[in-house]
Amino acid sequence: MNRIDQDIHTDRLLGFTLPDRDCRGRIVRLGPVLDEILGAHDYPPALTHCLAEALVLTVLMGGLLKDENDQLTLQAQSVGGVASLLVCDYRNGELRGYIEHDAERVGELGGANVSLANLFGKGHLAITFDIGSQGKRYQGIVPLEGDSLSAAVEGYFAQSEQVPTRIRTAIRSGAAGNCAAGMLIQHLPDGEEGRERLHARLDHPEWEHVAILADTLRHEELADPDLSLEDLVWRLYHEEPEVLVVPGARIRKGCRCTVTHFEEVLARFPKEERREMANEAGIIVVDCAFCSKEFAIQD
């Protein structure tokens, strides 16, 4: 299969539900978009792996949103860690992210698979749902604990949302490019969204069945660009009475930095503060961390 054929199965989100089990899921595989986001900075392997996982998690959670103006933001912060700040956000198929880190200490990390403790030290994970149609914001904050960001997000859903959740991710790097994929599946109380939660049990029989099957999903399957997302769902749950598949958004890099955008942001500051920001030529230079570009704004 050539690269054009493989791209059909990457940079896209797929939703699915198991009505008889009261479960819903999302599955995604990132390819060229991942390379584009990672390519904005010269990240070492450990940070590349961490950011790739964070981007997958952001799409999986963002895919739970209903309206195109809704946004999901994932933010990890630490004090004294090699990585001080990680930010990713997703809105209507647009994805972006970056990591701030200590360039002098980053060499201490070694290979790609580094624990959260070694990367962030003591930190926290904030997950924010911005519901555009309602003008409301919901945020949950949990400690950065566990073996991975995926484990921390599972902890968020267990503590803040009280929704049993299983997440599987896979990261692969190579000469042909990077690949990051993941699946999120949840048990919805009483089979409907928005109804009063009648249980929050990790030992619910319906949930146990679905979670056990999710755990059989292999790293190689998730990261295989020749395998469609539909085939992955079918492999796991083909014995279910009904599997409903809903095509999701095509994923693209969504950095929203433009001269016009920054002019609008700077216009909110008092004139005196803008003068302090400007250089001797009266130019305010704005550095976008997401795409590693500088924008010269005439005050």
GROMACS .gro file of C-alpha atoms in nm, residues 39 104 124 150 162 256:
model
    6
   39GLY     CA    1   0.820   1.973   1.316
  104GLU     CA    2   1.981   2.215   2.936
  124HIS     CA    3  -0.115   1.863   3.748
  150SER     CA    4  -0.337   0.831   2.922
  162GLN     CA    5  -1.743   0.960   3.725
  256ARG     CA    6  -0.474   3.029   1.462
   0.00000   0.00000   0.00000
